[in-house]
Amino acid sequence: MARPLTVCGTAAAEGIPALHCTCGTCRRAWELGGREMRTRAAYNLGDDVRIDFGPDSHLHMRAVGRDYSRLEHLLVTHSHDDHWFPKDLDYRRPGFCVLPDDAPPLTVYGNPHVMETARASLKDPVASRIELREIRAFETFEAGGSLTVTTVRAEHAGDEEAVNFILREPGRTVLIAHDTGYWEEESWAFVAGIEIDVALIDSTYGRYDQNGGHMGAPWVVKFAGRLRELGCLGDASGVIATHFSHNGHANHGELVDIYSSHGIQVAYDGMILE
Ligand SMILES: [Zn+2]
Ligand SMILES: [Zn+2]
Ligand SMILES: [Zn+2]
């Protein structure tokens, strides 16, 4: 059985409402509340796996109602600070927290940029029971007994190798593809034929026909269509747009309107895929 996947955060770097911002989209988000309120993108898979560890990780802990002491695998997409805030990981150190005696070690997987910043931030990885494992694009590895992770090169962050993740568990395969534009051909060729049950796709540019590092709605539709053409998505597969910026100028209801005719769902903070 697949573990529940909690979509903890669904915003791009500034959050929604964005820090300091008074644009129309942010003002409307303040008015409407609920699903308009978005924290920086991250996911929990059960209690033991997390994808990204950005500046809203503390808020996610409180929202989910569980601390991170049972976390065993932290998969980091890239080092941009909305996805990776290693200073907060250093609070796993004795003196800042009390780990239970039976707390499992935590393995952090990330590209060389993520590893470098982890080494700089973690004062005592051994006492913090943190192990670092460098990953690159187009790898497949086991993370614990029942999760197989495949990395796909994202079209993002030119100076480092940002990755998207395919998470395969008994009963479900999920693609997490935020912080990417429409993939380069090598990524499409790599995923061809991999069957995906749920694909979460970057929709940073909201309503705009914009691609490059991130995507707007027309490109999310193209992205899902290409996955379908390549045999990755079948009739029963789900597609969910996520990682939204206020600069995409679409509130939740407008995003639902844009995406519903394409059979694409719109993520919100706290969404749980059972
Ligand atoms: Zn991002
Ligand atoms: Zn704004
Ligand atoms: Zn990024």
Short mmCIF file of C-alpha atoms and ligand atoms in Angstrom, two decimals:
data_model
loop_
_atom_site.label_atom_id
_atom_site.label_comp_id
_atom_site.label_asym_id
_atom_site.label_seq_id
_atom_site.Cartn_x
_atom_site.Cartn_y
_atom_site.Cartn_z
CA MET A 1 0.00 0.00 0.00
CA ALA A 2 1.20 3.46 -0.85
CA ARG A 3 1.65 5.88 2.03
CA PRO A 4 -0.52 9.01 2.09
CA LEU A 5 1.11 11.88 0.19
CA THR A 6 0.46 15.24 1.85
CA VAL A 7 0.92 18.28 -0.36
CA CYS A 8 2.18 20.51 2.45
CA GLY A 9 2.90 23.63 0.38
CA THR A 10 1.90 24.74 -3.10
CA ALA A 11 3.52 28.16 -3.61
CA ALA A 12 6.57 29.43 -5.41
CA ALA A 13 9.30 31.36 -3.60
CA GLU A 14 7.34 34.29 -2.13
CA GLY A 15 4.29 32.31 -0.94
CA ILE A 16 0.69 33.46 -1.50
CA PRO A 17 -0.18 36.02 -0.29
CA ALA A 18 3.40 36.96 -1.14
CA LEU A 19 5.66 38.51 1.46
CA HIS A 20 5.37 42.32 1.33
CA CYS A 21 3.00 42.25 -1.67
CA THR A 22 -0.16 44.24 -2.33
CA CYS A 23 -0.91 43.05 -5.89
CA GLY A 24 -4.50 42.18 -6.82
CA THR A 25 -3.93 38.42 -6.58
CA CYS A 26 -2.47 38.73 -3.09
CA ARG A 27 -5.20 41.13 -1.92
CA ARG A 28 -7.84 38.69 -3.17
CA ALA A 29 -6.06 35.81 -1.41
CA TRP A 30 -6.25 37.75 1.88
CA GLU A 31 -9.98 38.34 1.31
CA LEU A 32 -10.87 34.76 0.40
CA GLY A 33 -8.52 32.82 2.70
CA GLY A 34 -8.77 29.00 2.70
CA ARG A 35 -7.21 27.45 -0.38
CA GLU A 36 -5.79 30.84 -1.45
CA MET A 37 -3.24 30.69 1.37
CA ARG A 38 -0.18 28.90 0.05
CA THR A 39 3.15 28.07 1.72
CA ARG A 40 6.36 27.13 -0.07
CA ALA A 41 6.23 23.78 -1.92
CA ALA A 42 7.02 20.56 -0.05
CA TYR A 43 5.49 17.11 0.44
CA ASN A 44 5.33 14.43 3.12
CA LEU A 45 5.04 10.79 2.12
CA GLY A 46 3.87 9.04 5.28
CA ASP A 47 5.92 9.91 8.37
CA ASP A 48 9.29 8.88 7.03
CA VAL A 49 9.76 10.57 3.66
CA ARG A 50 9.75 14.28 2.84
CA ILE A 51 10.36 16.05 -0.44
CA ASP A 52 12.09 19.44 -0.02
CA PHE A 53 12.73 21.29 3.22
CA GLY A 54 12.11 24.98 2.68
CA PRO A 55 11.45 27.90 5.01
CA ASP A 56 7.87 26.77 5.79
CA SER A 57 8.89 23.34 7.15
CA HIS A 58 8.08 24.39 10.72
CA LEU A 59 4.61 25.51 9.64
CA HIS A 60 4.12 22.20 7.79
CA MET A 61 5.10 20.27 10.91
CA ARG A 62 2.38 22.08 12.85
CA ALA A 63 -0.19 21.69 10.08
CA VAL A 64 0.42 17.95 9.80
CA GLY A 65 0.59 17.57 13.59
CA ARG A 66 3.81 15.53 13.75
CA ASP A 67 7.45 16.42 14.25
CA TYR A 68 10.22 15.23 11.92
CA SER A 69 11.88 12.77 14.34
CA ARG A 70 10.62 9.76 12.35
CA LEU A 71 11.88 11.16 9.06
CA GLU A 72 14.28 8.76 7.31
CA HIS A 73 14.53 10.09 3.76
CA LEU A 74 14.64 13.74 2.71
CA LEU A 75 14.67 14.18 -1.06
CA VAL A 76 15.74 17.66 -2.15
CA THR A 77 14.96 18.83 -5.67
CA HIS A 78 17.51 21.66 -5.78
CA SER A 79 19.13 24.30 -3.62
CA HIS A 80 16.85 27.31 -4.24
CA ASP A 81 15.94 28.65 -0.83
CA ASP A 82 12.18 28.11 -1.17
CA HIS A 83 12.96 24.37 -1.32
CA TRP A 84 16.04 24.03 0.81
CA PHE A 85 16.64 25.82 4.10
CA PRO A 86 19.34 23.67 5.73
CA LYS A 87 19.69 25.91 8.78
CA ASP A 88 16.42 24.44 10.09
CA LEU A 89 17.82 20.93 9.59
CA ASP A 90 20.69 21.82 11.91
CA TYR A 91 18.15 22.14 14.76
CA ARG A 92 18.16 18.33 14.78
CA ARG A 93 21.43 18.66 16.73
CA PRO A 94 21.62 17.84 20.49
CA GLY A 95 21.08 21.03 22.45
CA PHE A 96 18.37 22.15 20.01
CA CYS A 97 16.19 19.03 20.09
CA VAL A 98 15.82 15.71 21.90
CA LEU A 99 15.65 12.87 19.43
CA PRO A 100 14.13 9.66 20.79
CA ASP A 101 16.74 6.91 21.38
CA ASP A 102 15.24 4.85 18.60
CA ALA A 103 15.08 7.72 16.08
CA PRO A 104 16.18 6.40 12.70
CA PRO A 105 19.03 8.12 10.88
CA LEU A 106 17.91 10.68 8.31
CA THR A 107 19.40 10.44 4.83
CA VAL A 108 19.38 13.67 2.83
CA TYR A 109 19.55 13.21 -0.95
CA GLY A 110 20.49 16.14 -3.14
CA ASN A 111 22.65 17.41 -5.98
CA PRO A 112 26.19 18.74 -5.35
CA HIS A 113 24.85 22.24 -4.58
CA VAL A 114 22.51 20.81 -1.95
CA MET A 115 25.34 18.71 -0.47
CA GLU A 116 27.68 21.70 -0.31
CA THR A 117 25.17 23.88 1.54
CA ALA A 118 24.26 20.96 3.81
CA ARG A 119 27.91 20.53 4.80
CA ALA A 120 28.19 24.25 5.48
CA SER A 121 25.03 24.36 7.63
CA LEU A 122 25.17 21.10 9.59
CA LYS A 123 27.54 21.59 12.50
CA ASP A 124 27.50 17.95 13.65
CA PRO A 125 25.83 15.55 11.22
CA VAL A 126 26.84 12.49 13.27
CA ALA A 127 25.23 13.71 16.49
CA SER A 128 22.24 14.93 14.44
CA ARG A 129 22.00 11.44 12.91
CA ILE A 130 22.04 12.87 9.41
CA GLU A 131 23.69 11.18 6.45
CA LEU A 132 24.28 12.94 3.14
CA ARG A 133 23.93 11.22 -0.19
CA GLU A 134 24.71 12.99 -3.45
CA ILE A 135 22.37 12.27 -6.33
CA ARG A 136 22.35 13.22 -9.99
CA ALA A 137 19.70 13.22 -12.69
CA PHE A 138 18.64 9.93 -14.30
CA GLU A 139 19.41 7.71 -11.30
CA THR A 140 17.21 5.11 -9.63
CA PHE A 141 17.75 4.15 -5.99
CA GLU A 142 15.93 2.58 -3.05
CA ALA A 143 14.91 4.82 -0.16
CA GLY A 144 13.93 2.35 2.54
CA GLY A 145 12.25 -0.98 1.90
CA SER A 146 9.27 0.06 -0.16
CA LEU A 147 10.15 3.24 -2.05
CA THR A 148 12.07 3.42 -5.30
CA VAL A 149 13.13 6.89 -6.39
CA THR A 150 14.02 7.88 -9.95
CA THR A 151 15.45 11.32 -10.72
CA VAL A 152 14.68 13.19 -13.92
CA ARG A 153 16.57 16.30 -15.01
CA ALA A 154 14.37 19.36 -14.59
CA GLU A 155 14.51 22.33 -16.95
CA HIS A 156 15.41 24.75 -14.17
CA ALA A 157 18.29 26.47 -12.40
CA GLY A 158 20.85 26.46 -15.22
CA ASP A 159 23.84 26.55 -12.86
CA GLU A 160 22.91 23.36 -11.03
CA GLU A 161 21.27 20.04 -11.83
CA ALA A 162 17.72 20.44 -10.44
CA VAL A 163 15.75 17.18 -10.45
CA ASN A 164 12.17 16.01 -10.49
CA PHE A 165 11.30 12.79 -8.70
CA ILE A 166 9.38 9.67 -9.69
CA LEU A 167 8.38 7.94 -6.44
CA ARG A 168 7.42 4.32 -6.90
CA GLU A 169 5.71 2.42 -4.08
CA PRO A 170 3.64 -0.75 -4.14
CA GLY A 171 0.27 0.42 -5.44
CA ARG A 172 1.22 3.88 -6.72
CA THR A 173 3.77 5.82 -8.73
CA VAL A 174 3.89 9.61 -8.34
CA LEU A 175 5.79 12.17 -10.41
CA ILE A 176 6.77 15.32 -8.57
CA ALA A 177 7.70 17.87 -11.24
CA HIS A 178 7.85 21.31 -9.71
CA ASP A 179 10.52 23.83 -10.51
CA THR A 180 10.77 22.81 -14.10
CA GLY A 181 9.85 24.19 -17.47
CA TYR A 182 8.86 21.88 -20.31
CA TRP A 183 11.56 19.17 -20.14
CA GLU A 184 14.45 18.87 -22.58
CA GLU A 185 14.28 15.88 -24.94
CA GLU A 186 16.68 13.74 -22.87
CA SER A 187 14.19 13.81 -19.97
CA TRP A 188 11.24 12.91 -22.19
CA ALA A 189 13.21 10.02 -23.69
CA PHE A 190 14.18 8.84 -20.21
CA VAL A 191 10.62 8.71 -18.81
CA ALA A 192 8.99 7.19 -21.92
CA GLY A 193 6.96 4.16 -20.90
CA ILE A 194 7.24 4.68 -17.13
CA GLU A 195 3.67 4.37 -15.86
CA ILE A 196 2.63 7.19 -13.52
CA ASP A 197 -0.55 7.24 -11.44
CA VAL A 198 -0.37 10.86 -10.34
CA ALA A 199 1.70 13.71 -11.83
CA LEU A 200 2.16 16.97 -9.91
CA ILE A 201 3.32 19.64 -12.37
CA ASP A 202 4.81 23.13 -11.96
CA SER A 203 2.31 25.90 -12.69
CA THR A 204 4.28 28.90 -11.43
CA TYR A 205 3.22 31.24 -14.25
CA GLY A 206 -0.48 30.62 -13.59
CA ARG A 207 -2.68 31.90 -16.38
CA TYR A 208 0.20 32.92 -18.68
CA ASP A 209 1.44 31.15 -21.82
CA GLN A 210 4.95 31.16 -20.49
CA ASN A 211 7.68 28.50 -20.30
CA GLY A 212 11.30 28.48 -19.16
CA GLY A 213 12.39 27.32 -15.71
CA HIS A 214 8.70 27.14 -14.78
CA MET A 215 5.41 26.85 -16.67
CA GLY A 216 2.06 28.54 -17.09
CA ALA A 217 -1.21 26.68 -17.66
CA PRO A 218 -0.91 26.12 -21.45
CA TRP A 219 2.47 24.48 -20.89
CA VAL A 220 1.20 22.34 -18.02
CA VAL A 221 -1.43 21.04 -20.46
CA LYS A 222 1.29 20.35 -23.06
CA PHE A 223 3.46 18.67 -20.42
CA ALA A 224 0.60 16.36 -19.38
CA GLY A 225 -0.20 15.68 -23.04
CA ARG A 226 3.38 14.64 -23.74
CA LEU A 227 3.35 12.30 -20.71
CA ARG A 228 0.19 10.77 -22.14
CA GLU A 229 1.72 10.38 -25.63
CA LEU A 230 4.73 8.62 -24.12
CA GLY A 231 2.54 6.12 -22.30
CA CYS A 232 3.32 7.53 -18.85
CA LEU A 233 -0.25 8.62 -18.10
CA GLY A 234 -3.26 6.38 -18.69
CA ASP A 235 -6.99 7.01 -18.49
CA ALA A 236 -7.04 6.48 -14.73
CA SER A 237 -3.99 8.68 -14.01
CA GLY A 238 -4.38 12.01 -12.22
CA VAL A 239 -2.73 15.31 -13.11
CA ILE A 240 -2.40 18.07 -10.51
CA ALA A 241 -1.04 21.57 -11.09
CA THR A 242 1.02 23.01 -8.24
CA HIS A 243 3.79 25.48 -7.23
CA PHE A 244 1.95 28.74 -7.94
CA SER A 245 3.26 32.30 -7.94
CA HIS A 246 1.11 35.36 -7.33
CA ASN A 247 2.78 36.68 -10.50
CA GLY A 248 0.73 34.08 -12.39
CA HIS A 249 -2.26 36.30 -11.54
CA ALA A 250 -4.80 33.56 -10.92
CA ASN A 251 -6.54 32.82 -7.65
CA HIS A 252 -7.53 29.27 -6.73
CA GLY A 253 -11.01 29.45 -8.26
CA GLU A 254 -9.63 30.93 -11.49
CA LEU A 255 -7.03 28.16 -11.67
CA VAL A 256 -9.80 25.58 -11.21
CA ASP A 257 -11.68 27.23 -14.12
CA ILE A 258 -8.57 27.22 -16.32
CA TYR A 259 -7.65 23.61 -15.62
CA SER A 260 -10.97 21.81 -15.19
CA SER A 261 -11.70 21.47 -18.93
CA HIS A 262 -8.34 19.68 -19.28
CA GLY A 263 -9.09 17.23 -16.46
CA ILE A 264 -6.34 18.74 -14.33
CA GLN A 265 -6.79 19.32 -10.60
CA VAL A 266 -5.43 22.32 -8.72
CA ALA A 267 -3.36 21.60 -5.60
CA TYR A 268 -3.89 23.39 -2.31
CA ASP A 269 -1.99 23.30 0.97
CA GLY A 270 -3.00 20.26 3.00
CA MET A 271 -4.25 18.23 0.01
CA ILE A 272 -3.80 14.53 0.81
CA LEU A 273 -3.51 11.80 -1.81
CA GLU A 274 -4.44 8.56 -0.09
ZN ZN B 1 10.32 26.81 -6.32
ZN ZN B 2 1.23 39.62 -4.97
ZN ZN B 3 13.80 26.78 -8.07
#
